[in-house]
Coordinates of C-alpha atoms in Angstrom, one line a residue:
A1 CA 76.4 91.9 92.3
P2 CA 76.0 95.7 91.6
A3 CA 73.1 96.3 89.1
R4 CA 74.3 97.3 85.7
L5 CA 73.7 100.7 84.2
R6 CA 70.8 100.5 81.8
P7 CA 71.7 101.5 78.2
R8 CA 70.4 104.9 77.1
T9 CA 67.8 105.1 74.4
G10 CA 66.4 108.0 72.6
A11 CA 63.1 107.9 74.6
A12 CA 62.5 110.2 77.5
E13 CA 63.9 108.9 80.9
P14 CA 62.4 109.2 84.3
G15 CA 63.4 112.6 85.7
R16 CA 64.2 114.0 82.2
L17 CA 61.6 115.9 80.2
E18 CA 61.9 115.0 76.6
S19 CA 60.7 118.5 75.6
R20 CA 63.6 120.1 77.6
A21 CA 66.2 117.5 76.6
M22 CA 69.3 118.9 75.0
S23 CA 72.7 118.2 73.9
S24 CA 75.8 120.2 74.4
P25 CA 79.5 119.3 74.7
I26 CA 79.3 119.6 78.5
L27 CA 76.3 117.4 78.7
D28 CA 77.7 114.9 76.2
A29 CA 80.8 114.7 78.2
A30 CA 78.8 113.9 81.4
R31 CA 77.0 111.1 79.6
E32 CA 80.3 109.6 78.3
L33 CA 82.1 109.9 81.6
G34 CA 79.2 108.9 83.7
P35 CA 79.3 105.1 83.3
T36 CA 83.0 105.0 84.3
I37 CA 82.4 107.2 87.2
A38 CA 79.5 105.1 88.4
K39 CA 81.8 102.0 88.5
R40 CA 84.0 103.9 91.0
S41 CA 81.3 105.0 93.4
N42 CA 82.6 102.7 96.2
E43 CA 86.1 104.1 95.7
I44 CA 84.7 107.7 95.7
E45 CA 82.8 107.2 98.9
S46 CA 85.6 105.4 100.7
H47 CA 88.2 108.0 99.5
G48 CA 86.1 110.8 101.1
T49 CA 86.5 113.2 98.2
L50 CA 86.7 113.1 94.4
P51 CA 89.8 111.3 93.2
L52 CA 91.9 113.8 91.3
D53 CA 91.9 111.8 88.1
I54 CA 88.1 112.1 88.0
V55 CA 88.4 115.8 88.7
D56 CA 90.8 116.0 85.7
A57 CA 88.7 114.0 83.5
I58 CA 85.6 116.3 84.2
R59 CA 87.6 119.6 84.2
P60 CA 88.0 119.9 80.3
S61 CA 84.3 120.1 79.8
H62 CA 84.0 123.2 82.0
A63 CA 81.4 121.4 84.1
F64 CA 83.0 122.9 87.3
R65 CA 82.6 126.5 86.0
L66 CA 79.1 126.2 84.2
Y67 CA 78.0 129.7 85.1
V68 CA 81.2 131.7 84.2
P69 CA 80.0 134.4 81.6
D70 CA 81.1 134.4 78.1
D71 CA 83.6 137.3 78.4
L72 CA 85.6 135.3 80.9
D73 CA 85.6 132.4 78.4
G74 CA 82.8 130.7 80.1
P75 CA 80.9 127.6 78.5
S76 CA 77.9 129.6 77.3
A77 CA 75.5 127.5 79.5
S78 CA 72.1 128.6 80.4
A79 CA 70.6 128.1 83.9
W80 CA 68.7 125.1 82.7
D81 CA 71.7 123.7 80.7
G82 CA 73.8 123.6 83.8
L83 CA 71.1 121.9 85.9
E84 CA 70.9 119.2 83.3
V85 CA 74.6 118.6 83.5
I86 CA 74.5 118.5 87.3
E87 CA 71.6 116.0 87.1
E88 CA 73.4 113.8 84.7
Y89 CA 76.5 113.4 86.9
A90 CA 74.5 112.9 90.0
Y91 CA 72.6 110.1 88.2
H92 CA 75.9 108.1 87.9
D93 CA 77.3 109.1 91.3
G94 CA 75.7 111.4 93.9
S95 CA 78.9 112.7 95.4
T96 CA 80.2 113.6 91.9
G97 CA 77.0 115.4 91.0
W98 CA 77.2 117.3 94.3
C99 CA 80.7 118.6 93.7
V100 CA 79.8 119.6 90.2
A101 CA 76.8 121.5 91.6
I102 CA 78.7 123.3 94.4
S103 CA 81.5 124.5 92.0
A104 CA 79.0 125.3 89.2
T105 CA 76.9 127.5 91.5
S106 CA 79.9 129.0 93.1
S107 CA 81.1 130.1 89.7
L108 CA 78.1 132.6 89.7
M109 CA 80.5 134.8 91.7
A110 CA 82.4 135.5 88.5
T111 CA 79.5 138.0 87.5
Y112 CA 79.8 139.9 90.9
L113 CA 83.6 139.9 91.5
P114 CA 85.3 143.2 90.3
E115 CA 88.4 143.1 88.2
P116 CA 91.1 142.1 88.2
W117 CA 89.9 139.3 90.5
A118 CA 87.1 138.0 88.4
S119 CA 89.6 137.4 85.5
E120 CA 92.3 136.0 87.8
I121 CA 90.0 133.5 89.6
Y122 CA 87.6 132.6 86.9
G123 CA 89.4 133.4 83.6
D124 CA 91.4 130.3 84.0
P125 CA 89.7 127.4 82.2
R126 CA 90.9 125.1 84.8
S127 CA 89.2 127.0 87.7
I128 CA 87.2 125.4 90.4
T129 CA 85.9 127.4 93.3
G130 CA 84.0 126.4 96.4
G131 CA 83.4 127.2 100.0
F132 CA 80.8 128.1 102.7
A133 CA 79.1 131.4 102.6
A134 CA 77.8 131.8 106.1
P135 CA 79.8 134.6 108.0
L136 CA 81.8 132.4 110.3
G137 CA 85.1 134.0 109.7
R138 CA 86.4 137.3 111.3
A139 CA 87.8 139.9 108.9
T140 CA 89.7 143.0 110.1
P141 CA 90.4 145.9 107.8
V142 CA 94.1 146.5 107.1
D143 CA 96.0 148.5 104.4
G144 CA 95.2 147.0 101.1
G145 CA 92.5 144.7 102.1
L146 CA 91.5 142.4 105.0
R147 CA 93.0 140.0 107.5
V148 CA 90.8 137.0 107.9
S149 CA 90.7 134.2 110.4
G150 CA 88.0 131.5 110.8
Q151 CA 86.8 128.0 110.5
W152 CA 84.0 126.9 108.1
Q153 CA 81.9 123.7 107.7
W154 CA 80.7 122.1 104.6
G155 CA 83.7 122.5 102.4
S156 CA 82.4 120.4 99.6
G157 CA 84.9 119.7 96.9
T158 CA 87.4 122.3 98.3
R159 CA 90.3 119.8 98.2
H160 CA 90.3 120.0 94.5
C161 CA 89.4 123.7 94.2
T162 CA 91.8 126.2 92.7
W163 CA 90.4 128.9 95.1
V164 CA 88.5 128.4 98.3
G165 CA 86.1 131.0 99.8
G166 CA 84.5 131.7 103.1
G167 CA 81.9 134.1 104.5
C168 CA 83.2 136.7 107.0
R169 CA 81.9 139.4 109.4
L170 CA 83.9 142.6 109.7
V171 CA 85.0 143.2 113.2
G172 CA 87.1 145.9 115.1
P173 CA 89.9 145.5 117.4
D174 CA 87.4 144.6 120.2
G175 CA 86.1 141.7 118.2
K176 CA 82.6 143.4 117.8
P177 CA 80.9 143.8 114.4
A178 CA 82.4 147.0 112.7
P179 CA 81.4 147.5 109.1
R180 CA 83.5 149.8 106.9
D181 CA 82.4 153.2 106.0
D182 CA 81.7 151.9 102.4
G183 CA 79.2 149.4 103.8
L184 CA 81.3 146.4 103.6
A185 CA 80.1 144.1 106.4
F186 CA 79.8 140.5 105.4
P187 CA 82.2 139.7 102.5
Y188 CA 82.6 136.2 101.0
A189 CA 86.4 136.3 100.6
F190 CA 88.5 134.2 98.4
F191 CA 91.6 132.5 99.8
E192 CA 94.7 131.3 98.2
L193 CA 95.1 127.6 98.6
D194 CA 98.3 127.9 100.9
D195 CA 96.2 129.8 103.4
V196 CA 93.6 127.0 103.8
E197 CA 94.0 124.1 106.2
Y198 CA 91.6 121.2 106.0
L199 CA 90.2 119.2 109.0
D200 CA 89.3 115.6 108.7
T201 CA 85.6 116.0 109.9
W202 CA 83.7 114.2 107.1
D203 CA 82.4 111.0 108.4
V204 CA 78.7 110.9 107.4
A205 CA 75.8 108.6 106.2
G206 CA 75.6 109.7 102.6
L207 CA 77.4 111.9 100.0
G208 CA 80.6 110.6 101.6
G209 CA 82.7 111.3 98.5
T210 CA 82.0 115.0 98.5
G211 CA 84.9 115.9 100.8
S212 CA 82.7 118.4 102.6
V213 CA 85.3 118.9 105.4
D214 CA 85.7 121.7 107.9
Y215 CA 88.5 124.1 106.9
T216 CA 90.2 127.1 108.4
V217 CA 92.4 130.1 107.6
T218 CA 94.6 131.9 110.1
D219 CA 95.4 135.6 109.6
A220 CA 95.1 135.3 105.9
F221 CA 95.6 138.5 103.8
V222 CA 92.8 139.1 101.3
P223 CA 93.6 142.0 98.8
E224 CA 91.1 144.8 98.3
G225 CA 88.1 143.7 96.4
R226 CA 88.8 139.9 96.3
W227 CA 85.4 139.3 97.8
V228 CA 81.6 139.5 97.1
Q229 CA 78.9 140.5 99.5
I230 CA 76.2 138.0 98.4
G231 CA 72.8 139.5 98.1
V232 CA 74.2 143.0 98.5
D233 CA 76.7 143.8 95.7
Q234 CA 75.4 144.6 92.3
P235 CA 76.7 142.5 89.3
K236 CA 79.9 143.9 87.8
R237 CA 78.9 142.3 84.5
D238 CA 75.8 142.8 82.3
N239 CA 74.6 139.2 81.7
P240 CA 71.5 137.1 82.5
F241 CA 73.2 135.6 85.5
G242 CA 73.2 138.9 87.2
R243 CA 69.5 139.2 86.7
F244 CA 68.6 135.6 87.6
S245 CA 68.2 134.5 91.3
F246 CA 71.6 133.8 92.9
Y247 CA 70.1 132.0 95.8
G248 CA 67.6 130.4 93.6
L249 CA 70.2 128.8 91.4
L250 CA 72.2 127.7 94.3
A251 CA 69.2 125.8 95.7
L252 CA 68.4 124.4 92.2
G253 CA 71.9 123.0 91.9
I254 CA 71.2 120.9 95.0
A255 CA 67.7 120.0 93.6
A256 CA 69.3 118.9 90.4
T257 CA 71.7 116.6 92.2
A258 CA 68.8 115.1 94.2
A259 CA 66.9 114.6 91.0
G260 CA 69.6 112.7 89.3
I261 CA 70.0 110.4 92.3
A262 CA 66.3 109.6 92.4
R263 CA 66.1 109.0 88.7
R264 CA 69.0 106.4 89.3
S265 CA 67.2 104.7 92.0
V266 CA 64.1 104.1 89.8
D267 CA 66.3 102.7 87.0
E268 CA 68.0 100.5 89.5
L269 CA 64.6 99.2 90.8
V270 CA 63.5 98.5 87.2
E271 CA 66.5 96.4 86.5
L272 CA 66.4 94.6 89.8
A273 CA 62.9 93.7 89.4
E274 CA 63.5 92.0 86.0
T275 CA 65.5 89.2 87.6
K276 CA 65.0 89.1 91.4
R277 CA 62.7 86.5 92.8
P278 CA 61.5 87.3 96.3
Q279 CA 62.0 84.4 98.8
G280 CA 59.3 81.8 98.4
S281 CA 58.1 83.2 95.0
S282 CA 58.7 81.7 91.4
R283 CA 58.0 85.0 89.8
P284 CA 60.3 87.9 89.4
L285 CA 59.7 91.0 91.5
R286 CA 58.3 93.1 88.7
E287 CA 55.2 90.6 88.6
R288 CA 54.1 91.9 92.0
A289 CA 51.3 94.4 91.9
T290 CA 52.7 96.5 94.7
V291 CA 56.1 96.9 93.0
Q292 CA 54.3 97.8 89.8
G293 CA 52.3 100.6 91.6
D294 CA 55.5 101.8 93.5
T295 CA 57.5 101.9 90.2
A296 CA 54.8 104.1 88.6
I297 CA 54.5 106.4 91.7
A298 CA 58.1 106.9 91.9
E299 CA 58.5 107.8 88.2
A300 CA 55.6 110.1 88.4
K301 CA 56.9 111.9 91.5
I302 CA 60.4 112.7 90.1
R303 CA 59.2 113.5 86.5
S304 CA 56.6 115.9 87.9
A305 CA 59.1 117.6 90.3
W306 CA 61.7 117.9 87.6
G307 CA 59.0 119.3 85.3
F308 CA 58.2 122.0 87.9
V309 CA 61.9 122.9 87.9
A310 CA 62.0 123.1 84.1
D311 CA 59.0 125.3 83.9
T312 CA 60.1 127.7 86.5
V313 CA 63.7 128.0 85.3
G314 CA 62.6 128.3 81.7
G315 CA 60.4 131.4 82.4
A316 CA 62.7 133.1 84.7
W317 CA 65.8 132.6 82.4
E318 CA 63.8 134.0 79.5
A319 CA 63.2 137.1 81.5
A320 CA 66.8 137.4 82.5
V321 CA 68.0 137.0 78.8
E322 CA 65.5 139.7 77.7
G323 CA 67.0 142.1 80.3
R324 CA 64.2 142.1 82.8
D325 CA 64.7 141.6 86.6
L326 CA 62.9 138.7 88.0
T327 CA 59.8 139.2 90.0
D328 CA 59.5 138.2 93.5
E329 CA 56.9 135.6 92.3
Q330 CA 59.5 134.1 89.9
R331 CA 62.1 133.9 92.6
R332 CA 59.5 132.4 95.0
L333 CA 58.6 129.6 92.5
L334 CA 62.4 128.9 91.9
R335 CA 62.9 128.3 95.6
L336 CA 59.7 126.3 96.0
A337 CA 60.6 124.2 93.0
A338 CA 64.1 123.5 94.4
T339 CA 62.9 122.5 97.9
H340 CA 60.0 120.5 96.5
T341 CA 62.2 118.5 94.2
T342 CA 64.9 117.8 96.7
Q343 CA 62.4 116.5 99.2
T344 CA 60.4 114.6 96.6
A345 CA 63.7 113.0 95.3
A346 CA 64.3 111.5 98.8
E347 CA 60.7 110.2 98.9
V348 CA 61.4 108.4 95.5
T349 CA 64.6 106.8 96.7
E350 CA 62.8 105.5 99.8
I351 CA 60.1 104.0 97.5
A352 CA 62.7 102.3 95.5
Y353 CA 64.6 101.1 98.5
K354 CA 61.5 99.5 100.1
A355 CA 60.2 98.0 96.9
A356 CA 63.6 96.4 96.2
G357 CA 63.4 94.3 99.5
G358 CA 66.4 92.7 101.2
A359 CA 68.6 93.2 98.1
A360 CA 68.8 96.9 98.7
I361 CA 70.4 96.7 102.2
Y362 CA 73.7 95.4 100.9
R363 CA 76.4 97.8 99.9
T364 CA 76.6 96.1 96.5
S365 CA 73.3 97.6 95.8
P366 CA 73.3 101.2 94.2
I367 CA 69.8 101.7 95.6
Q368 CA 71.0 101.9 99.3
R369 CA 73.6 104.6 98.3
C370 CA 70.8 106.6 96.5
L371 CA 68.7 106.4 99.6
R372 CA 71.6 107.6 101.8
D373 CA 72.7 110.4 99.5
S374 CA 69.3 111.7 98.8
M375 CA 68.6 111.9 102.6
V376 CA 71.8 113.9 103.3
A377 CA 70.8 116.3 100.4
T378 CA 67.5 117.1 102.1
Q379 CA 69.5 118.7 104.9
H380 CA 71.2 121.4 102.9
A381 CA 70.2 124.8 104.2
M382 CA 68.9 126.0 101.0
V383 CA 66.5 123.1 100.5
A384 CA 65.7 121.9 103.9
P385 CA 62.1 121.3 104.9
R386 CA 61.9 124.6 106.7
T387 CA 62.6 126.4 103.4
F388 CA 59.0 125.7 102.5
E389 CA 58.0 128.3 104.9
L390 CA 59.2 131.4 102.9
P391 CA 57.3 130.6 99.7
G392 CA 54.3 129.5 101.8
R393 CA 54.2 132.8 103.6
M394 CA 54.3 134.8 100.4
R395 CA 51.5 132.7 98.9
L396 CA 49.4 133.4 101.9
G397 CA 49.9 137.1 101.5
L398 CA 52.0 137.5 104.7
E399 CA 54.7 140.3 105.0
T400 CA 58.0 138.5 104.2
D401 CA 61.6 139.3 104.1
T402 CA 62.4 138.4 100.4
R403 CA 66.2 139.1 100.5
Q404 CA 66.9 135.3 100.5
L405 CA 65.2 134.9 97.2

């Protein structure tokens, strides 16, 4: 039978630093909804995307729009507050945590969008945005805006979004790159839902409930200014999000998802070890010295990785709140912490899976889902193993293009 969720106590838990633990209506809602969502993990995975009643249960807490600023009626969450919320949802169900992470980090666009689009897209308390930023679409300038056609991958959670975006390249009549005179070259454009067609492409090993399908638009009209050039445009609002690292927080959202999944795998191992007796043994699994060591190693790994995130995010957010731009070193450490935590989380779930023995191969075991989900998370472009190279180059003093920080 599926392992039961362990009741929460006031003590620090694997993956959560007691000194950084906090309480807010958004986090409290995640903790309250979590056990119910966990019971539906099989349904979420088989459904291929989050059921709409789960979306509607999460939506009132503003978890999908965590980083919308105050002047657009945002939830007043700090960078760290949001990561704790993402980690909590992922603890209960990896796909749910992933969808919260994608929409939450997408809501950073609210600080960069000009009016009236920022208010129209993010001023709605029911807003949920998502999409894929790589410039796979073709945008042609027309009177009053752009005409866009294209196909994108990785549309996580887009089936329940209120607006869907996609990265584009401006082209001329011959299809060759042709930036506008004002410098517009690679806009991330927001599409109305009627312009978006979804393709049934999401048949994967893990994170099956994220609905990360391909999607297309054909000759969609995008009015002037309903876009952001990520990494180029200056913030349109003066707030800490505009001084924090956009790419860093995007990567950290994935890391928080992975951390929650890993923390769950350790808790599941602990519970299983209380009662499972390996074949031919009269003692429970937890009496084995190898399992004891593996449990300690797994806990130490995820707590240490999450502590690295807490430390780097805390210092960088303090600088942003005080009105200071982040240094390249702060941005470097944010990216390093994100990649390290994601990759470490996968190691932790593998430790739990192997220590659990044959019980973990059954689909009734949450541990096997944790393993599959965490392995898929490691392939995200912002935290894949190759992203260690950039912070490594900088640490070695090599000349480095830091625009992706």
